[in-house]
Amino acid sequence: AVLSAGARFDLALCDVMMPDEPGTALWDALRARWPDAVARFAFISGGVFEPAVRESLRQSGAPLLPKPLRPKDIDALLG
């Protein structure tokens, strides 16, 4: 809804493991509708995930930051 309203962002952080679907599903939806947005997208994760999700992460090429997040890692993505 935010992107549909014309908002833009410097960085979007998305957890890999979410209750209903993996974060890679959100990345796929963004890529389909707002392909320029995925260049400012990064995943965060605290652990192990299914092989299919791991492969989706690899294919996305998006950065993966480990939890707990460190400010210097976020700064590096913004820099």
CSV table of N, CA, C and O in Angstrom, one decimal, residues 5-46:
chain,number,residue,atom,x,y,z
A,5,ALA,N,1.1,4.1,-3.0
A,5,ALA,CA,0.8,5.6,-2.8
A,5,ALA,C,1.9,6.5,-3.2
A,5,ALA,O,1.9,7.7,-3.1
A,6,GLY,N,3.0,5.9,-3.8
A,6,GLY,CA,4.1,6.6,-4.3
A,6,GLY,C,5.3,6.8,-3.3
A,6,GLY,O,6.2,7.5,-3.7
A,7,ALA,N,5.2,6.3,-2.1
A,7,ALA,CA,6.3,6.4,-1.2
A,7,ALA,C,7.6,5.7,-1.7
A,7,ALA,O,7.5,4.7,-2.4
A,8,ARG,N,8.7,6.2,-1.3
A,8,ARG,CA,10.0,5.5,-1.7
A,8,ARG,C,10.8,5.4,-0.4
A,8,ARG,O,10.5,6.1,0.6
A,9,PHE,N,11.7,4.5,-0.4
A,9,PHE,CA,12.5,4.2,0.8
A,9,PHE,C,14.0,4.0,0.5
A,9,PHE,O,14.3,3.7,-0.7
A,10,ASP,N,14.8,4.2,1.5
A,10,ASP,CA,16.2,4.0,1.3
A,10,ASP,C,16.6,2.6,1.4
A,10,ASP,O,17.5,2.1,0.8
A,11,LEU,N,15.9,1.9,2.3
A,11,LEU,CA,16.2,0.5,2.6
A,11,LEU,C,15.0,-0.2,3.2
A,11,LEU,O,14.4,0.4,4.1
A,12,ALA,N,14.7,-1.4,2.8
A,12,ALA,CA,13.7,-2.2,3.4
A,12,ALA,C,14.4,-3.5,4.0
A,12,ALA,O,15.1,-4.1,3.3
A,13,LEU,N,14.1,-3.7,5.2
A,13,LEU,CA,14.6,-5.0,5.9
A,13,LEU,C,13.4,-5.9,6.1
A,13,LEU,O,12.4,-5.5,6.6
A,14,CYS,N,13.6,-7.1,5.7
A,14,CYS,CA,12.5,-8.1,5.8
A,14,CYS,C,13.0,-9.4,6.4
A,14,CYS,O,14.1,-9.9,6.0
A,15,ASP,N,12.4,-9.9,7.4
A,15,ASP,CA,12.7,-11.1,8.0
A,15,ASP,C,12.5,-12.3,7.0
A,15,ASP,O,11.5,-12.3,6.3
A,16,VAL,N,13.4,-13.2,7.0
A,16,VAL,CA,13.3,-14.4,6.1
A,16,VAL,C,12.1,-15.3,6.6
A,16,VAL,O,11.3,-15.6,5.8
A,17,MET,N,12.0,-15.6,7.9
A,17,MET,CA,11.0,-16.4,8.4
A,17,MET,C,9.9,-15.6,9.0
A,17,MET,O,10.1,-15.0,10.0
A,18,MET,N,8.7,-15.7,8.4
A,18,MET,CA,7.5,-15.0,8.9
A,18,MET,C,6.4,-16.0,9.1
A,18,MET,O,6.5,-17.1,8.6
A,19,PRO,N,5.4,-15.7,9.8
A,19,PRO,CA,4.3,-16.6,10.2
A,19,PRO,C,3.6,-17.3,9.0
A,19,PRO,O,3.4,-18.5,8.9
A,20,ASP,N,3.3,-16.5,8.0
A,20,ASP,CA,2.4,-17.0,6.9
A,20,ASP,C,3.2,-17.5,5.6
A,20,ASP,O,2.8,-18.4,5.0
A,21,GLU,N,4.3,-16.8,5.3
A,21,GLU,CA,5.1,-17.1,4.2
A,21,GLU,C,6.5,-16.5,4.3
A,21,GLU,O,6.7,-15.6,5.1
A,22,PRO,N,7.5,-17.1,3.6
A,22,PRO,CA,8.8,-16.6,3.8
A,22,PRO,C,9.0,-15.2,3.2
A,22,PRO,O,8.2,-14.8,2.3
A,23,GLY,N,9.9,-14.4,3.7
A,23,GLY,CA,10.2,-13.1,3.2
A,23,GLY,C,10.5,-13.1,1.7
A,23,GLY,O,10.3,-12.0,1.1
A,24,THR,N,11.0,-14.2,1.2
A,24,THR,CA,11.3,-14.2,-0.2
A,24,THR,C,10.0,-14.1,-1.1
A,24,THR,O,10.1,-13.6,-2.2
A,25,ALA,N,8.9,-14.4,-0.5
A,25,ALA,CA,7.6,-14.2,-1.3
A,25,ALA,C,7.3,-12.7,-1.4
A,25,ALA,O,6.9,-12.3,-2.5
A,26,LEU,N,7.6,-11.9,-0.4
A,26,LEU,CA,7.5,-10.5,-0.5
A,26,LEU,C,8.5,-9.9,-1.5
A,26,LEU,O,8.1,-9.1,-2.3
A,27,TRP,N,9.7,-10.4,-1.5
A,27,TRP,CA,10.7,-10.0,-2.5
A,27,TRP,C,10.2,-10.3,-3.9
A,27,TRP,O,10.3,-9.4,-4.8
A,28,ASP,N,9.6,-11.4,-4.1
A,28,ASP,CA,9.1,-11.8,-5.4
A,28,ASP,C,8.0,-10.8,-5.9
A,28,ASP,O,7.9,-10.4,-7.0
A,29,ALA,N,7.1,-10.5,-4.9
A,29,ALA,CA,6.0,-9.6,-5.2
A,29,ALA,C,6.5,-8.2,-5.6
A,29,ALA,O,6.1,-7.5,-6.5
A,30,LEU,N,7.5,-7.7,-4.8
A,30,LEU,CA,8.1,-6.4,-5.1
A,30,LEU,C,8.8,-6.4,-6.4
A,30,LEU,O,8.7,-5.5,-7.2
A,31,ARG,N,9.5,-7.5,-6.7
A,31,ARG,CA,10.2,-7.5,-8.0
A,31,ARG,C,9.3,-7.5,-9.2
A,31,ARG,O,9.5,-6.9,-10.2
A,32,ALA,N,8.1,-8.1,-9.0
A,32,ALA,CA,7.1,-8.1,-10.1
A,32,ALA,C,6.5,-6.8,-10.3
A,32,ALA,O,6.2,-6.4,-11.4
A,33,ARG,N,6.2,-6.1,-9.2
A,33,ARG,CA,5.4,-4.8,-9.3
A,33,ARG,C,6.3,-3.6,-9.3
A,33,ARG,O,6.0,-2.6,-9.9
A,34,TRP,N,7.4,-3.6,-8.5
A,34,TRP,CA,8.3,-2.4,-8.3
A,34,TRP,C,9.7,-2.9,-8.5
A,34,TRP,O,10.4,-3.0,-7.5
A,35,PRO,N,10.1,-3.3,-9.6
A,35,PRO,CA,11.5,-3.9,-9.8
A,35,PRO,C,12.6,-3.0,-9.3
A,35,PRO,O,13.6,-3.5,-8.8
A,36,ASP,N,12.4,-1.7,-9.3
A,36,ASP,CA,13.5,-0.8,-8.8
A,36,ASP,C,13.6,-0.9,-7.3
A,36,ASP,O,14.7,-0.6,-6.7
A,37,ALA,N,12.6,-1.3,-6.6
A,37,ALA,CA,12.6,-1.4,-5.1
A,37,ALA,C,13.5,-2.5,-4.6
A,37,ALA,O,14.0,-2.4,-3.5
A,38,VAL,N,13.7,-3.6,-5.3
A,38,VAL,CA,14.4,-4.7,-4.8
A,38,VAL,C,15.9,-4.4,-4.7
A,38,VAL,O,16.7,-5.0,-3.9
A,39,ALA,N,16.4,-3.3,-5.3
A,39,ALA,CA,17.8,-2.9,-5.2
A,39,ALA,C,18.0,-2.3,-3.8
A,39,ALA,O,19.2,-2.2,-3.4
A,40,ARG,N,17.0,-1.9,-3.1
A,40,ARG,CA,17.1,-1.4,-1.8
A,40,ARG,C,16.5,-2.3,-0.7
A,40,ARG,O,15.9,-1.8,0.3
A,41,PHE,N,16.6,-3.6,-0.9
A,41,PHE,CA,15.9,-4.6,-0.1
A,41,PHE,C,17.0,-5.5,0.5
A,41,PHE,O,17.9,-5.9,-0.2
A,42,ALA,N,16.9,-5.8,1.8
A,42,ALA,CA,17.8,-6.8,2.4
A,42,ALA,C,17.0,-7.7,3.3
A,42,ALA,O,15.9,-7.3,3.9
A,43,PHE,N,17.4,-8.9,3.4
A,43,PHE,CA,16.8,-9.9,4.4
A,43,PHE,C,17.5,-9.9,5.7
A,43,PHE,O,18.8,-9.6,5.7
A,44,ILE,N,16.8,-10.2,6.7
A,44,ILE,CA,17.4,-10.5,8.0
A,44,ILE,C,17.0,-11.9,8.5
A,44,ILE,O,15.9,-12.3,8.2
A,45,SER,N,17.9,-12.5,9.2
A,45,SER,CA,17.5,-13.8,9.7
A,45,SER,C,18.3,-14.2,11.0
A,45,SER,O,19.5,-13.8,11.1
A,46,GLY,N,17.7,-15.0,11.8
A,46,GLY,CA,18.4,-15.5,13.0
A,46,GLY,C,18.7,-16.9,12.9
A,46,GLY,O,19.2,-17.5,13.9
